[in-house]
Amino acid sequence: MKFGGTSMAGSERIRRVANIVRRQQAAGHEVAVVVSAMAGETDRLVGFCREANPLYDPAEYDVVVASGEQVTAGLLALTLQALGCKARSWLGWQLPIHTDNVHAKARIEGIDAQALLTSMAAGEIAVIPGFQGLSDHGRITTLGRGGSDTSAVAVAAGIGADRCDIYTDVDGVYTTDPRIVAKARKLKYVTYEEMLELASVGSKVLQTRSVSLAMKEGVRVQVLSSFIDDDATPADEIPGTLIVSDEELARLTENVDMERQLITGIAADKNEAKIILTRVPDRPGAVATIFGPLAGANINVDMIIQNVGRDKGETDVTFTVPSADLLRAQTLLEAQKEAIGYNRIITDGKVAKISVVGVGMKSHAGVAATMFRAMADRGINIQAISTSEIKVSVLIDEDETELAVRVLHSAYGMDAEGEAA
Ligand code: ADP
Ligand code: ASP
Ligand code: MG
């Protein structure tokens, strides 16, 4: 079971969480619980790091931001004990959860689950702070924002859990963020592939890496709400959204008469920033000198456009990076100005990426055309485009995000009543 930041925000909510956990144990399950920091806490800690040093050392950043989860893990163990349950916390370095050395976005390499299994078999509820791990240099690492989902899936895989229930503040995965589009529909099932693509383009209901890990390890993941009454449908009856393989989906929906939607979902991501380098020499190796140093600094570049060369053998190169990395990227590129040979660097943090996702695209033409037409009709300007086999993304002005998502949700006929499958 994993509980997110909103579910853990304050003693009252932690008591509700403890009750949900206790009920699962009473239903006969052995339970491991992964928790997030209280909502807003990680942002607050990141703020302190920025104030201390804008170009902070990621290793020390990890020491600071991992602390939020330590607090909630201890508090949940205490609250469970107050309810008469046996419980104890297991910090990332105690298990340990082994990660690589890439601070602030570390990858889990393995979990020593034996001690956990022994304690769980003895009836003790294991409470594990999400988001944190231990590098092979013996230092605390964190897994990137939203990383507790990945911790939960990794623990589930490590102990061979039947299911990984991700409790949050919405009761499942919807066709788009239900906080933006009131007419969003709850999905009963989503395949790993679809969820992976949705998460990677901004449906932050699950961290992308948690989905790829679940897919790789075959962990069945359910997204469901922690804001429930005592008489709510039990988690074992799958009241939320189940994320499963294509094969399991086929099995589950065998007797259900349904046509899979062409589009599974729409996502928005405001956490990207645009960088334009003007008048880059139009010759072999030019883009390599731009993107090499960014890769070396672990900055992920997403959309890339290289315009058709201007006269005099020059071209403009436009691309996006995570907003959190914009300052570092800019500093790096400015240091490389001579080597790259560009004229000006222009940055814009006020952009959003809107994406439509669906496996149906593989076999249907016209998905992108519908998108561009719908946006044009509302006067929304498209600054960049990228596509994959099951996704089309466009970059627009951040102020138009909500409008664009609503317009597209209607344009693909997703506003209808009832539940989709
Ligand atoms: P937690 O703190 O529990 O990890 P998050 O804020 O990370 O919660 O994720 C839950 C939020 O994800 C919801 O409140 C919702 O606004 C947002 N969200 C974005 N896209 C979707 C979607 N397609 N379906 C459901 N929720 C979504
Ligand atoms: N607390 C961390 C964050 O806010 C990890 C998580 O909640 O998943 O990013
Ligand atoms: Mg989250």
mmCIF file of C-alpha atoms in Angstrom, residues 44-375:
data_model
loop_
_atom_site.group_PDB
_atom_site.id
_atom_site.type_symbol
_atom_site.label_atom_id
_atom_site.label_comp_id
_atom_site.label_asym_id
_atom_site.label_seq_id
_atom_site.Cartn_x
_atom_site.Cartn_y
_atom_site.Cartn_z
ATOM 1 C CA ARG A 44 9.229 23.625 1.126
ATOM 2 C CA LEU A 45 12.473 21.686 1.542
ATOM 3 C CA VAL A 46 13.444 22.261 -2.109
ATOM 4 C CA GLY A 47 12.872 25.982 -1.476
ATOM 5 C CA PHE A 48 15.358 25.936 1.400
ATOM 6 C CA CYS A 49 17.967 24.312 -0.851
ATOM 7 C CA ARG A 50 17.473 26.995 -3.513
ATOM 8 C CA GLU A 51 17.806 29.741 -0.889
ATOM 9 C CA ALA A 52 20.965 28.171 0.491
ATOM 10 C CA ASN A 53 22.598 27.821 -2.920
ATOM 11 C CA PRO A 54 20.832 28.241 -6.286
ATOM 12 C CA LEU A 55 23.256 25.830 -7.978
ATOM 13 C CA TYR A 56 22.950 23.301 -5.201
ATOM 14 C CA ASP A 57 24.968 20.106 -4.832
ATOM 15 C CA PRO A 58 22.451 17.319 -5.588
ATOM 16 C CA ALA A 59 23.948 15.061 -2.893
ATOM 17 C CA GLU A 60 23.215 17.606 -0.157
ATOM 18 C CA TYR A 61 19.817 18.393 -1.728
ATOM 19 C CA ASP A 62 18.979 14.705 -1.237
ATOM 20 C CA VAL A 63 19.926 14.872 2.439
ATOM 21 C CA VAL A 64 17.465 17.723 2.882
ATOM 22 C CA VAL A 65 14.504 16.597 0.767
ATOM 23 C CA ALA A 66 14.549 12.936 1.892
ATOM 24 C CA SER A 67 13.702 14.070 5.416
ATOM 25 C CA GLY A 68 10.000 14.698 4.731
ATOM 26 C CA GLU A 69 9.308 10.990 4.275
ATOM 27 C CA GLN A 70 11.222 10.048 7.414
ATOM 28 C CA VAL A 71 8.766 12.130 9.432
ATOM 29 C CA THR A 72 5.602 10.583 7.958
ATOM 30 C CA ALA A 73 6.984 7.017 8.169
ATOM 31 C CA GLY A 74 7.643 7.436 11.882
ATOM 32 C CA LEU A 75 4.276 9.097 12.444
ATOM 33 C CA LEU A 76 2.356 6.336 10.660
ATOM 34 C CA ALA A 77 4.176 3.645 12.658
ATOM 35 C CA LEU A 78 3.297 5.520 15.867
ATOM 36 C CA THR A 79 -0.339 5.916 14.827
ATOM 37 C CA LEU A 80 -0.646 2.210 13.937
ATOM 38 C CA GLN A 81 0.820 1.333 17.325
ATOM 39 C CA ALA A 82 -1.742 3.606 18.971
ATOM 40 C CA LEU A 83 -4.450 1.537 17.236
ATOM 41 C CA GLY A 84 -2.968 -1.604 18.729
ATOM 42 C CA CYS A 85 -1.138 -2.852 15.626
ATOM 43 C CA LYS A 86 2.450 -4.037 15.564
ATOM 44 C CA ALA A 87 4.352 -1.693 13.238
ATOM 45 C CA ARG A 88 7.849 -0.376 12.604
ATOM 46 C CA SER A 89 9.549 1.926 10.138
ATOM 47 C CA TRP A 90 12.341 0.888 7.764
ATOM 48 C CA LEU A 91 14.298 3.843 6.381
ATOM 49 C CA GLY A 92 15.809 3.619 2.897
ATOM 50 C CA TRP A 93 19.336 3.085 4.252
ATOM 51 C CA GLN A 94 18.162 0.484 6.760
ATOM 52 C CA LEU A 95 16.636 -2.021 4.345
ATOM 53 C CA PRO A 96 18.547 -0.904 2.294
ATOM 54 C CA ILE A 97 17.028 0.254 -0.966
ATOM 55 C CA HIS A 98 20.098 0.290 -3.227
ATOM 56 C CA THR A 99 20.258 2.978 -5.921
ATOM 57 C CA ASP A 100 22.794 4.335 -8.372
ATOM 58 C CA ASN A 101 24.731 7.539 -7.585
ATOM 59 C CA VAL A 102 22.683 9.974 -9.690
ATOM 60 C CA HIS A 103 21.496 12.227 -6.897
ATOM 61 C CA ALA A 104 18.051 13.840 -7.102
ATOM 62 C CA LYS A 105 16.974 11.306 -9.740
ATOM 63 C CA ALA A 106 18.487 8.037 -8.626
ATOM 64 C CA ARG A 107 17.386 4.670 -9.980
ATOM 65 C CA ILE A 108 16.639 1.731 -7.733
ATOM 66 C CA GLU A 109 19.025 -1.173 -8.341
ATOM 67 C CA GLY A 110 17.714 -3.624 -5.783
ATOM 68 C CA ILE A 111 16.084 -4.098 -2.400
ATOM 69 C CA ASP A 112 17.158 -6.450 0.388
ATOM 70 C CA ALA A 113 13.710 -7.702 1.285
ATOM 71 C CA GLN A 114 14.581 -10.532 3.682
ATOM 72 C CA ALA A 115 14.350 -8.567 6.922
ATOM 73 C CA LEU A 116 11.073 -7.053 5.727
ATOM 74 C CA LEU A 117 9.585 -10.435 4.895
ATOM 75 C CA THR A 118 10.578 -11.864 8.262
ATOM 76 C CA SER A 119 9.057 -8.960 10.143
ATOM 77 C CA MET A 120 5.866 -9.013 8.063
ATOM 78 C CA ALA A 121 5.466 -12.755 8.559
ATOM 79 C CA ALA A 122 5.590 -12.075 12.308
ATOM 80 C CA GLY A 123 2.556 -9.807 11.965
ATOM 81 C CA GLU A 124 4.424 -6.503 11.990
ATOM 82 C CA ILE A 125 3.289 -3.843 9.535
ATOM 83 C CA ALA A 126 6.323 -2.461 7.678
ATOM 84 C CA VAL A 127 6.299 1.295 7.089
ATOM 85 C CA ILE A 128 8.793 2.508 4.488
ATOM 86 C CA PRO A 129 9.483 6.131 3.582
ATOM 87 C CA GLY A 130 9.162 6.500 -0.183
ATOM 88 C CA PHE A 131 11.407 8.589 -2.445
ATOM 89 C CA GLN A 132 14.693 7.641 -0.718
ATOM 90 C CA GLY A 133 17.470 5.126 -1.139
ATOM 91 C CA LEU A 134 21.152 4.500 -0.502
ATOM 92 C CA SER A 135 23.884 4.933 -3.112
ATOM 93 C CA ASP A 136 26.828 2.554 -3.292
ATOM 94 C CA HIS A 137 28.913 5.449 -1.984
ATOM 95 C CA GLY A 138 26.893 5.127 1.209
ATOM 96 C CA ARG A 139 24.969 8.382 0.729
ATOM 97 C CA ILE A 140 21.232 9.096 0.819
ATOM 98 C CA THR A 141 19.648 9.462 -2.615
ATOM 99 C CA THR A 142 16.181 10.485 -3.808
ATOM 100 C CA LEU A 143 14.334 9.140 -6.818
ATOM 101 C CA GLY A 144 13.047 12.331 -8.466
ATOM 102 C CA ARG A 145 9.789 14.141 -7.719
ATOM 103 C CA GLY A 146 6.837 11.831 -7.265
ATOM 104 C CA GLY A 147 9.304 9.007 -6.587
ATOM 105 C CA SER A 148 7.366 7.354 -3.767
ATOM 106 C CA ASP A 149 5.267 5.593 -6.410
ATOM 107 C CA THR A 150 8.451 3.965 -7.682
ATOM 108 C CA SER A 151 9.511 3.034 -4.151
ATOM 109 C CA ALA A 152 6.138 1.347 -3.681
ATOM 110 C CA VAL A 153 6.357 -0.664 -6.895
ATOM 111 C CA ALA A 154 9.959 -1.646 -6.117
ATOM 112 C CA VAL A 155 8.993 -2.848 -2.641
ATOM 113 C CA ALA A 156 6.011 -4.730 -4.094
ATOM 114 C CA ALA A 157 8.301 -6.427 -6.620
ATOM 115 C CA GLY A 158 10.946 -7.088 -3.950
ATOM 116 C CA ILE A 159 8.559 -8.894 -1.609
ATOM 117 C CA GLY A 160 6.506 -10.536 -4.372
ATOM 118 C CA ALA A 161 3.305 -8.716 -3.397
ATOM 119 C CA ASP A 162 -0.048 -9.736 -4.884
ATOM 120 C CA ARG A 163 -0.808 -6.118 -5.671
ATOM 121 C CA CYS A 164 0.511 -2.602 -5.229
ATOM 122 C CA ASP A 165 -2.322 -0.270 -4.173
ATOM 123 C CA ILE A 166 -1.465 3.395 -4.744
ATOM 124 C CA TYR A 167 -3.792 5.467 -2.558
ATOM 125 C CA THR A 168 -4.140 9.102 -3.574
ATOM 126 C CA ASP A 169 -6.615 11.995 -3.583
ATOM 127 C CA VAL A 170 -8.586 10.841 -6.665
ATOM 128 C CA ASP A 171 -10.325 7.473 -6.993
ATOM 129 C CA GLY A 172 -8.509 6.252 -10.098
ATOM 130 C CA VAL A 173 -6.895 7.148 -13.402
ATOM 131 C CA TYR A 174 -9.108 9.367 -15.568
ATOM 132 C CA THR A 175 -9.120 10.237 -19.271
ATOM 133 C CA THR A 176 -7.500 13.508 -18.210
ATOM 134 C CA ASP A 177 -6.796 15.317 -14.949
ATOM 135 C CA PRO A 178 -10.242 15.398 -13.265
ATOM 136 C CA ARG A 179 -9.209 18.624 -11.559
ATOM 137 C CA ILE A 180 -8.991 20.338 -14.961
ATOM 138 C CA VAL A 181 -11.859 18.699 -16.846
ATOM 139 C CA ALA A 182 -14.985 17.992 -14.804
ATOM 140 C CA LYS A 183 -16.215 15.674 -17.572
ATOM 141 C CA ALA A 184 -13.138 13.434 -17.383
ATOM 142 C CA ARG A 185 -14.076 9.769 -17.158
ATOM 143 C CA LYS A 186 -12.635 7.219 -14.782
ATOM 144 C CA LEU A 187 -10.947 4.278 -16.484
ATOM 145 C CA LYS A 188 -11.441 0.818 -14.976
ATOM 146 C CA TYR A 189 -8.355 -0.625 -16.615
ATOM 147 C CA VAL A 190 -5.321 0.890 -18.307
ATOM 148 C CA THR A 191 -2.495 -1.065 -19.899
ATOM 149 C CA TYR A 192 1.094 -0.533 -18.755
ATOM 150 C CA GLU A 193 2.008 0.824 -22.176
ATOM 151 C CA GLU A 194 -0.760 3.445 -22.127
ATOM 152 C CA MET A 195 -0.105 4.445 -18.526
ATOM 153 C CA LEU A 196 3.607 4.699 -19.220
ATOM 154 C CA GLU A 197 3.025 7.098 -22.076
ATOM 155 C CA LEU A 198 0.404 9.109 -20.124
ATOM 156 C CA ALA A 199 2.666 9.441 -17.091
ATOM 157 C CA SER A 200 5.673 10.394 -19.186
ATOM 158 C CA VAL A 201 3.789 13.278 -20.805
ATOM 159 C CA GLY A 202 2.426 14.734 -17.583
ATOM 160 C CA SER A 203 -0.295 12.588 -15.959
ATOM 161 C CA LYS A 204 1.505 12.798 -12.675
ATOM 162 C CA VAL A 205 -0.977 10.551 -10.915
ATOM 163 C CA LEU A 206 1.866 8.007 -11.161
ATOM 164 C CA GLN A 207 5.577 8.671 -11.565
ATOM 165 C CA THR A 208 6.688 7.405 -14.991
ATOM 166 C CA ARG A 209 9.389 5.198 -13.579
ATOM 167 C CA SER A 210 6.958 3.428 -11.296
ATOM 168 C CA VAL A 211 4.990 2.364 -14.370
ATOM 169 C CA SER A 212 8.010 1.084 -16.302
ATOM 170 C CA LEU A 213 9.153 -0.821 -13.237
ATOM 171 C CA ALA A 214 5.679 -2.327 -12.734
ATOM 172 C CA MET A 215 5.631 -3.341 -16.398
ATOM 173 C CA LYS A 216 9.089 -4.909 -16.193
ATOM 174 C CA GLU A 217 8.395 -6.747 -12.938
ATOM 175 C CA GLY A 218 4.765 -7.617 -13.701
ATOM 176 C CA VAL A 219 3.447 -5.826 -10.606
ATOM 177 C CA ARG A 220 -0.334 -5.328 -10.673
ATOM 178 C CA VAL A 221 -0.946 -1.718 -9.674
ATOM 179 C CA GLN A 222 -4.244 -0.229 -8.521
ATOM 180 C CA VAL A 223 -4.794 3.545 -8.178
ATOM 181 C CA LEU A 224 -7.522 4.350 -5.638
ATOM 182 C CA SER A 225 -8.633 6.976 -3.133
ATOM 183 C CA SER A 226 -7.624 7.202 0.521
ATOM 184 C CA PHE A 227 -10.458 9.651 1.136
ATOM 185 C CA ILE A 228 -13.032 6.963 1.867
ATOM 186 C CA ASP A 229 -15.490 5.964 4.600
ATOM 187 C CA ASP A 230 -15.370 2.776 6.622
ATOM 188 C CA ASP A 231 -18.094 1.232 4.458
ATOM 189 C CA ALA A 232 -16.314 1.924 1.119
ATOM 190 C CA THR A 233 -15.782 -0.935 -1.361
ATOM 191 C CA PRO A 234 -12.771 -2.947 -0.135
ATOM 192 C CA ALA A 235 -9.529 -2.503 -2.080
ATOM 193 C CA ASP A 236 -9.571 -6.210 -2.972
ATOM 194 C CA GLU A 237 -12.670 -5.634 -5.105
ATOM 195 C CA ILE A 238 -10.759 -3.126 -7.252
ATOM 196 C CA PRO A 239 -12.790 0.065 -6.727
ATOM 197 C CA GLY A 240 -10.019 2.097 -8.430
ATOM 198 C CA THR A 241 -8.162 1.735 -11.735
ATOM 199 C CA LEU A 242 -6.160 -1.422 -12.358
ATOM 200 C CA ILE A 243 -3.009 -1.162 -14.460
ATOM 201 C CA VAL A 244 -2.346 -4.424 -16.200
ATOM 202 C CA SER A 245 -0.705 -6.141 -19.158
ATOM 203 C CA ASP A 246 -2.463 -6.419 -22.531
ATOM 204 C CA GLU A 247 -3.052 -10.114 -21.827
ATOM 205 C CA GLU A 248 -4.665 -9.529 -18.447
ATOM 206 C CA LEU A 249 -6.797 -6.770 -19.952
ATOM 207 C CA ALA A 250 -8.028 -9.157 -22.611
ATOM 208 C CA ARG A 251 -8.883 -11.704 -19.919
ATOM 209 C CA LEU A 252 -10.600 -9.185 -17.664
ATOM 210 C CA THR A 253 -12.727 -7.707 -20.414
ATOM 211 C CA GLU A 254 -13.455 -10.980 -22.205
ATOM 212 C CA ASN A 255 -17.193 -10.883 -21.691
ATOM 213 C CA VAL A 256 -17.596 -7.152 -21.838
ATOM 214 C CA ASP A 257 -19.002 -5.739 -25.038
ATOM 215 C CA MET A 258 -16.844 -2.757 -25.690
ATOM 216 C CA GLU A 259 -14.853 -0.971 -28.295
ATOM 217 C CA ARG A 260 -11.554 0.373 -26.937
ATOM 218 C CA GLN A 261 -11.397 4.128 -27.221
ATOM 219 C CA LEU A 262 -9.135 5.501 -29.917
ATOM 220 C CA ILE A 263 -7.629 7.898 -27.381
ATOM 221 C CA THR A 264 -6.999 6.713 -23.824
ATOM 222 C CA GLY A 265 -6.151 10.037 -22.304
ATOM 223 C CA ILE A 266 -4.903 13.596 -22.538
ATOM 224 C CA ALA A 267 -2.104 15.004 -20.402
ATOM 225 C CA ALA A 268 -0.600 18.411 -19.761
ATOM 226 C CA ASP A 269 2.871 19.194 -18.486
ATOM 227 C CA LYS A 270 3.806 22.681 -17.317
ATOM 228 C CA ASN A 271 7.202 21.577 -16.073
ATOM 229 C CA GLU A 272 9.059 22.058 -19.307
ATOM 230 C CA ALA A 273 10.963 25.102 -20.466
ATOM 231 C CA LYS A 274 11.885 26.092 -24.005
ATOM 232 C CA ILE A 275 15.372 27.076 -25.104
ATOM 233 C CA ILE A 276 16.186 28.587 -28.513
ATOM 234 C CA LEU A 277 19.737 28.919 -29.761
ATOM 235 C CA THR A 278 19.854 31.255 -32.756
ATOM 236 C CA ARG A 279 22.208 31.124 -35.702
ATOM 237 C CA VAL A 280 23.896 27.827 -34.904
ATOM 238 C CA PRO A 281 26.337 26.802 -37.679
ATOM 239 C CA ASP A 282 24.527 24.401 -40.041
ATOM 240 C CA ARG A 283 27.198 21.693 -40.206
ATOM 241 C CA PRO A 284 27.809 18.131 -38.990
ATOM 242 C CA GLY A 285 28.517 17.971 -35.257
ATOM 243 C CA ALA A 286 26.776 21.237 -34.362
ATOM 244 C CA VAL A 287 23.869 19.679 -32.469
ATOM 245 C CA ALA A 288 26.209 17.172 -30.865
ATOM 246 C CA THR A 289 28.100 20.064 -29.230
ATOM 247 C CA ILE A 290 24.786 21.354 -27.863
ATOM 248 C CA PHE A 291 23.316 18.139 -26.509
ATOM 249 C CA GLY A 292 26.538 16.388 -25.425
ATOM 250 C CA PRO A 293 27.167 18.642 -22.402
ATOM 251 C CA LEU A 294 23.467 18.560 -21.422
ATOM 252 C CA ALA A 295 23.500 14.760 -21.434
ATOM 253 C CA GLY A 296 26.731 14.836 -19.437
ATOM 254 C CA ALA A 297 24.930 16.898 -16.793
ATOM 255 C CA ASN A 298 21.990 14.440 -16.753
ATOM 256 C CA ILE A 299 19.601 17.007 -18.218
ATOM 257 C CA ASN A 300 16.882 15.319 -20.270
ATOM 258 C CA VAL A 301 16.046 17.025 -23.519
ATOM 259 C CA ASP A 302 12.531 16.337 -24.754
ATOM 260 C CA MET A 303 11.200 18.072 -27.866
ATOM 261 C CA ILE A 304 13.785 19.194 -30.444
ATOM 262 C CA ILE A 305 13.291 21.266 -33.571
ATOM 263 C CA GLN A 306 16.043 22.251 -35.912
ATOM 264 C CA ASN A 307 14.714 24.784 -38.364
ATOM 265 C CA VAL A 308 15.539 24.667 -42.030
ATOM 266 C CA GLY A 309 18.893 26.405 -42.491
ATOM 267 C CA ARG A 310 18.844 30.171 -42.994
ATOM 268 C CA ASP A 311 21.166 31.603 -45.584
ATOM 269 C CA LYS A 312 24.848 31.790 -44.638
ATOM 270 C CA GLY A 313 24.739 28.178 -43.374
ATOM 271 C CA GLU A 314 23.051 28.938 -40.074
ATOM 272 C CA THR A 315 20.039 27.449 -38.318
ATOM 273 C CA ASP A 316 17.994 27.983 -35.138
ATOM 274 C CA VAL A 317 17.714 25.062 -32.722
ATOM 275 C CA THR A 318 14.733 24.918 -30.350
ATOM 276 C CA PHE A 319 14.315 22.328 -27.603
ATOM 277 C CA THR A 320 12.749 21.734 -24.208
ATOM 278 C CA VAL A 321 14.255 20.698 -20.861
ATOM 279 C CA PRO A 322 12.624 20.177 -17.447
ATOM 280 C CA SER A 323 11.951 23.612 -15.858
ATOM 281 C CA ALA A 324 13.933 22.535 -12.792
ATOM 282 C CA ASP A 325 17.016 22.147 -15.022
ATOM 283 C CA LEU A 326 16.587 25.363 -17.018
ATOM 284 C CA LEU A 327 19.084 27.434 -15.033
ATOM 285 C CA ARG A 328 21.732 24.696 -15.138
ATOM 286 C CA ALA A 329 21.143 24.135 -18.854
ATOM 287 C CA GLN A 330 21.428 27.840 -19.588
ATOM 288 C CA THR A 331 24.628 28.145 -17.557
ATOM 289 C CA LEU A 332 26.161 25.164 -19.362
ATOM 290 C CA LEU A 333 25.187 26.442 -22.809
ATOM 291 C CA GLU A 334 26.510 29.917 -22.076
ATOM 292 C CA ALA A 335 29.832 28.386 -21.043
ATOM 293 C CA GLN A 336 29.875 26.534 -24.404
ATOM 294 C CA LYS A 337 28.933 29.565 -26.506
ATOM 295 C CA GLU A 338 32.251 29.658 -28.380
ATOM 296 C CA ALA A 339 32.366 25.917 -28.981
ATOM 297 C CA ILE A 340 28.772 25.758 -30.252
ATOM 298 C CA GLY A 341 29.053 29.032 -32.123
ATOM 299 C CA TYR A 342 25.487 30.278 -31.642
ATOM 300 C CA ASN A 343 24.451 33.919 -31.601
ATOM 301 C CA ARG A 344 21.789 34.270 -28.893
ATOM 302 C CA ILE A 345 20.141 32.078 -26.270
ATOM 303 C CA ILE A 346 16.439 32.707 -25.650
ATOM 304 C CA THR A 347 14.599 30.890 -22.856
ATOM 305 C CA ASP A 348 10.883 30.634 -22.045
ATOM 306 C CA GLY A 349 9.626 28.926 -18.904
ATOM 307 C CA LYS A 350 5.988 29.792 -19.641
ATOM 308 C CA VAL A 351 5.183 26.905 -21.957
ATOM 309 C CA ALA A 352 3.120 23.744 -21.575
ATOM 310 C CA LYS A 353 3.161 20.450 -23.418
ATOM 311 C CA ILE A 354 -0.215 18.928 -24.231
ATOM 312 C CA SER A 355 -0.320 15.296 -25.346
ATOM 313 C CA VAL A 356 -2.958 12.869 -26.552
ATOM 314 C CA VAL A 357 -2.215 9.188 -25.969
ATOM 315 C CA GLY A 358 -3.816 5.986 -27.193
ATOM 316 C CA VAL A 359 -2.765 2.634 -28.629
ATOM 317 C CA GLY A 360 -5.591 3.041 -31.163
ATOM 318 C CA MET A 361 -3.398 5.559 -33.005
ATOM 319 C CA LYS A 362 -1.228 2.771 -34.325
ATOM 320 C CA SER A 363 -4.044 1.762 -36.647
ATOM 321 C CA HIS A 364 -5.985 5.001 -37.178
ATOM 322 C CA ALA A 365 -4.987 8.008 -39.242
ATOM 323 C CA GLY A 366 -6.055 11.576 -38.499
ATOM 324 C CA VAL A 367 -5.453 11.823 -34.754
ATOM 325 C CA ALA A 368 -2.888 14.605 -35.138
ATOM 326 C CA ALA A 369 -4.994 16.419 -37.720
ATOM 327 C CA THR A 370 -7.978 16.477 -35.324
ATOM 328 C CA MET A 371 -5.730 17.914 -32.644
ATOM 329 C CA PHE A 372 -4.284 20.684 -34.803
ATOM 330 C CA ARG A 373 -7.723 21.622 -36.178
ATOM 331 C CA ALA A 374 -9.341 21.775 -32.710
ATOM 332 C CA MET A 375 -6.558 24.006 -31.429
#
